[in-house]
Short mmCIF file of C-alpha atoms in Angstrom, two decimals:
data_model
loop_
_atom_site.label_atom_id
_atom_site.label_comp_id
_atom_site.label_asym_id
_atom_site.label_seq_id
_atom_site.Cartn_x
_atom_site.Cartn_y
_atom_site.Cartn_z
CA MET U 1 -3.75 62.29 -97.74
CA GLN U 2 -4.07 61.27 -101.40
CA ALA U 3 -3.69 57.59 -100.45
CA SER U 4 -6.47 57.90 -97.87
CA LYS U 5 -8.75 59.47 -100.47
CA ARG U 6 -8.05 56.62 -102.92
CA ILE U 7 -8.85 54.00 -100.28
CA TYR U 8 -12.05 55.84 -99.33
CA CYS U 9 -13.14 56.10 -102.98
CA SER U 10 -12.39 52.42 -103.58
CA PHE U 11 -14.49 51.52 -100.54
CA LEU U 12 -17.41 53.57 -101.82
CA LEU U 13 -17.07 52.01 -105.27
CA LEU U 14 -17.28 48.52 -103.77
CA ILE U 15 -20.44 49.49 -101.90
CA VAL U 16 -22.00 50.85 -105.08
CA LEU U 17 -21.05 47.79 -107.14
CA GLY U 18 -22.35 45.48 -104.44
CA GLY U 19 -25.64 47.35 -104.40
CA MET U 20 -25.92 47.14 -108.19
CA GLU U 21 -25.29 43.40 -108.03
CA LYS U 22 -28.14 42.98 -105.53
CA ILE U 23 -30.47 45.08 -107.65
CA GLN U 24 -29.63 43.00 -110.72
CA ALA U 25 -30.13 39.73 -108.80
CA ALA U 26 -33.46 40.95 -107.44
CA GLY U 27 -34.66 41.63 -110.98
CA ASP U 28 -33.78 38.14 -112.20
CA PHE U 29 -37.16 36.73 -111.25
CA ASP U 30 -39.38 39.10 -113.27
CA SER U 31 -37.00 39.59 -116.18
CA PHE U 32 -35.60 36.06 -116.53
CA LEU U 33 -37.01 33.33 -114.29
CA LYS U 34 -40.72 34.04 -114.61
CA PRO U 35 -40.70 34.25 -118.45
CA LEU U 36 -38.59 31.09 -118.63
CA PHE U 37 -40.97 29.21 -116.34
CA ALA U 38 -43.89 30.31 -118.51
CA ALA U 39 -42.17 29.16 -121.70
CA LYS U 40 -40.59 25.89 -120.53
CA CYS U 41 -42.20 24.67 -117.31
CA ILE U 42 -45.80 25.75 -116.70
CA LYS U 43 -47.16 23.49 -119.46
CA CYS U 44 -46.54 20.50 -117.18
CA HIS U 45 -46.24 22.25 -113.82
CA GLY U 46 -49.41 24.32 -113.56
CA GLY U 47 -50.83 24.63 -117.06
CA GLY U 48 -53.25 21.71 -116.97
CA LYS U 49 -55.58 19.94 -114.61
CA LYS U 50 -52.88 17.52 -113.49
CA VAL U 51 -49.73 19.03 -112.01
CA LYS U 52 -46.67 16.82 -112.54
CA GLY U 53 -44.44 16.19 -109.56
CA LYS U 54 -46.77 18.21 -107.32
CA VAL U 55 -44.85 21.32 -108.41
CA ASN U 56 -47.18 24.14 -109.47
CA LEU U 57 -45.08 27.00 -110.79
CA LYS U 58 -48.16 28.88 -111.94
CA GLU U 59 -48.95 29.64 -108.30
CA ILE U 60 -45.71 31.59 -107.99
CA ARG U 61 -46.61 35.05 -109.24
CA THR U 62 -44.06 37.26 -107.52
CA GLU U 63 -40.48 37.10 -106.36
CA LYS U 64 -41.75 37.15 -102.77
CA ASP U 65 -43.78 33.98 -103.44
CA PHE U 66 -40.70 32.30 -104.89
CA LEU U 67 -38.37 33.29 -102.04
CA ALA U 68 -40.87 31.91 -99.53
CA ARG U 69 -40.25 28.39 -100.89
CA PRO U 70 -36.53 27.57 -100.47
CA LYS U 71 -37.23 23.83 -100.63
CA LEU U 72 -38.75 24.22 -104.10
CA ILE U 73 -35.81 26.37 -105.26
CA LYS U 74 -33.38 23.70 -104.05
CA GLU U 75 -35.31 20.97 -105.89
CA LEU U 76 -35.30 23.04 -109.09
CA ILE U 77 -31.53 23.47 -108.84
CA GLU U 78 -31.04 19.70 -108.44
CA VAL U 79 -33.23 18.62 -111.39
CA ILE U 80 -31.90 21.31 -113.72
CA ASP U 81 -28.28 20.72 -112.77
CA GLY U 82 -28.81 16.98 -113.29
CA ASN U 83 -30.33 17.59 -116.77
CA ASP U 84 -33.57 15.98 -115.60
CA MET U 85 -35.54 19.07 -116.59
CA PRO U 86 -36.76 19.89 -119.13
CA PRO U 87 -37.51 16.22 -119.95
CA GLU U 88 -36.17 14.63 -123.14
CA ASP U 89 -39.55 14.71 -124.90
CA GLU U 90 -39.86 18.49 -124.41
CA PRO U 91 -37.90 21.33 -126.07
CA GLY U 92 -34.65 21.91 -124.23
CA LEU U 93 -33.14 25.12 -122.94
CA GLU U 94 -31.36 27.47 -125.30
CA VAL U 95 -27.58 27.29 -125.51
CA GLY U 96 -26.08 29.00 -122.47
CA ALA U 97 -29.41 29.28 -120.65
CA ARG U 98 -28.79 26.44 -118.18
CA PRO U 99 -25.71 27.98 -116.45
CA LYS U 100 -27.49 31.34 -116.23
CA LEU U 101 -30.62 29.67 -114.86
CA LEU U 102 -28.66 27.77 -112.23
CA ALA U 103 -26.80 30.92 -111.18
CA ALA U 104 -30.07 32.82 -110.80
CA LEU U 105 -31.68 30.01 -108.81
CA LYS U 106 -28.68 29.69 -106.50
CA GLU U 107 -28.78 33.44 -105.87
CA MET U 108 -32.48 33.17 -105.08
CA LEU U 109 -31.82 30.25 -102.72
CA ALA U 110 -29.14 32.27 -100.91
CA GLN U 111 -31.58 35.15 -100.47
CA SER U 112 -34.35 32.80 -99.39
CA THR U 113 -32.29 31.15 -96.65
CA SER U 114 -30.27 34.16 -95.46
CA GLY U 115 -30.86 34.97 -91.81
CA LYS U 116 -32.52 31.62 -91.09
CA LYS U 117 -31.06 29.36 -88.45
CA ALA U 118 -29.90 26.00 -89.71
CA GLY U 119 -31.15 22.85 -88.06
CA ARG U 120 -29.19 21.43 -85.19
CA ALA U 121 -26.41 19.22 -86.55
CA ARG U 122 -25.65 16.05 -84.66
CA VAL U 123 -22.05 15.35 -83.73
CA ARG U 124 -21.22 11.93 -85.11
CA ARG U 125 -18.23 9.64 -85.15
CA LEU U 126 -16.95 6.93 -87.50
CA ASN U 127 -18.46 3.50 -87.14
CA ARG U 128 -16.28 0.37 -86.98
CA PHE U 129 -16.19 -0.17 -90.74
CA GLN U 130 -15.45 3.50 -91.47
CA TYR U 131 -12.70 3.68 -88.85
CA ASN U 132 -11.07 0.49 -90.12
CA ASN U 133 -11.23 1.62 -93.77
CA SER U 134 -9.88 5.08 -92.88
CA ILE U 135 -6.86 3.61 -91.07
CA ARG U 136 -6.22 1.16 -93.92
CA ASP U 137 -6.32 3.93 -96.54
CA LEU U 138 -4.29 6.37 -94.44
CA PHE U 139 -1.42 3.97 -93.79
CA LYS U 140 -1.85 1.83 -96.95
CA LEU U 141 -2.35 -1.34 -94.91
CA LYS U 142 -3.01 -4.73 -96.51
CA LYS U 143 -5.46 -6.06 -93.91
CA ASP U 144 -8.09 -4.94 -91.43
CA VAL U 145 -6.75 -3.49 -88.18
CA PHE U 146 -9.25 -5.42 -86.05
CA ARG U 147 -11.75 -8.21 -86.56
CA LEU U 148 -15.08 -7.34 -88.10
CA PRO U 149 -17.29 -10.35 -87.32
CA GLU U 150 -20.53 -8.48 -88.10
CA LYS U 151 -22.80 -10.60 -90.29
CA LEU U 152 -22.87 -8.18 -93.19
CA MET U 153 -22.27 -8.74 -96.89
CA THR U 154 -19.53 -6.36 -98.05
CA ARG U 155 -17.65 -5.81 -101.29
CA GLN U 156 -14.28 -7.48 -101.71
CA GLY U 157 -11.73 -5.80 -103.97
CA ASN U 158 -11.41 -2.19 -105.10
CA TYR U 159 -13.36 -2.33 -108.36
CA LEU U 160 -13.68 1.47 -108.41
CA ALA U 161 -9.95 1.77 -109.12
CA GLN U 162 -10.39 0.12 -112.51
CA GLY U 163 -11.64 3.40 -114.00
CA GLY U 164 -14.13 3.89 -116.76
CA GLY U 165 -16.87 5.18 -114.50
CA LYS U 166 -19.02 2.06 -114.97
CA MET U 167 -20.07 -0.77 -112.70
CA PRO U 168 -18.33 -4.05 -113.58
CA GLU U 169 -20.37 -7.02 -114.73
CA LYS U 170 -19.48 -8.93 -111.55
CA VAL U 171 -18.84 -7.69 -108.02
CA GLU U 172 -17.41 -10.06 -105.42
CA VAL U 173 -19.02 -9.81 -101.98
CA ALA U 174 -18.55 -11.85 -98.83
CA CYS U 175 -19.64 -12.03 -95.21
CA LEU U 176 -16.73 -10.98 -93.01
CA SER U 177 -17.83 -13.28 -90.21
CA LEU U 178 -17.03 -16.23 -92.49
CA LEU U 179 -13.56 -14.99 -93.45
CA ASP U 180 -10.48 -15.94 -91.48
CA GLN U 181 -9.18 -12.43 -91.00
CA GLY U 182 -8.09 -11.82 -87.44
CA GLY U 183 -6.83 -8.28 -87.82
CA PHE U 184 -3.71 -6.94 -86.09
CA ARG U 185 -2.40 -8.60 -82.95
CA ASP U 186 -3.00 -6.88 -79.60
CA VAL U 187 -5.42 -4.32 -81.04
CA ALA U 188 -8.25 -3.30 -78.71
CA ALA U 189 -11.22 -2.62 -80.98
CA PHE U 190 -14.14 -0.58 -79.69
CA PRO U 191 -17.57 -2.25 -79.27
CA ARG U 192 -19.88 -3.02 -82.16
CA ASP U 193 -22.10 -0.18 -83.33
CA LEU U 194 -25.79 -0.09 -82.52
CA ARG U 195 -28.10 -0.85 -85.42
CA ALA U 196 -30.56 1.86 -86.41
CA ALA U 197 -33.74 1.48 -88.47
CA HIS U 198 -33.53 -1.17 -91.23
CA GLY U 199 -30.17 -2.40 -89.94
CA PHE U 200 -28.06 0.63 -90.88
CA ASP U 201 -25.08 1.39 -88.64
CA ASN U 202 -24.04 4.76 -90.07
CA GLN U 203 -26.83 7.03 -88.82
CA ALA U 204 -25.76 10.03 -86.76
CA ASN U 205 -28.33 9.50 -84.00
CA GLN U 206 -26.71 6.13 -83.22
CA LEU U 207 -23.08 7.17 -83.61
CA THR U 208 -22.76 9.11 -80.37
CA LEU U 209 -19.47 9.62 -78.57
CA SER U 210 -19.54 9.11 -74.81
CA PRO U 211 -16.48 9.73 -72.60
CA LEU U 212 -16.00 5.96 -72.25
CA LEU U 213 -16.12 5.46 -76.02
CA LEU U 214 -13.72 8.36 -76.57
CA ASP U 215 -11.31 6.66 -74.18
CA ALA U 216 -11.76 3.42 -76.17
CA PHE U 217 -10.87 5.31 -79.39
CA LEU U 218 -7.68 6.64 -77.82
CA LYS U 219 -6.68 3.18 -76.56
CA LEU U 220 -7.45 1.72 -79.98
CA SER U 221 -5.19 4.25 -81.71
CA VAL U 222 -2.31 3.51 -79.35
CA SER U 223 -2.77 -0.27 -79.66
CA ILE U 224 -2.65 -0.04 -83.49
CA LEU U 225 0.63 1.88 -83.40
CA GLU U 226 2.13 -0.54 -80.87
CA SER U 227 0.94 -3.70 -82.64
CA PRO U 228 3.76 -5.91 -84.00
CA ASP U 229 1.76 -6.17 -87.25
CA PHE U 230 1.71 -2.41 -87.88
#
């Protein structure tokens, strides 16, 4: 009986604490965000005749106005998290204000998008380059598993492994159609990918997976494992 009472009390305590957390988050706009916008942002984003970046924070007077614009909240999170705002020629945020600001904005974004249906996500597959690179990385292979004769300039060599976080002064690229790289013997590669707008071959609307192509993927996997070069 005593154990049941303790569990019941703990459950009620969680409900109360959860409610307090929501009340505190709801008050973040008037007590924290709105004054901060007025002090740091409205000078450029709503204070003059010209609004920079087409973002007018002066128009947002209430929390309801702010929650009605999830796209704006998301953009604010990105520029603040990337240290793009405030700009370098303006006074920065106080020490410790940025993490608090980001936490408040993320909470607002969660409230703004809760209950809304997400857009329909397209099911996509790997294209030929992605599939080849995935198999090479997975099995630590030294060469491509099938020929890639597409006329496309691609990077040669893993310059990212050099470390340092900087681009090298020179990057070697080559057209695979000009290289004598035949891939593994007896490997049945699937057909070339369709090109989307501007020549890209990694867009989801082009990377569909028909039953025939799924069968080609399965045959390709088996042929790689059975190849004498594997």
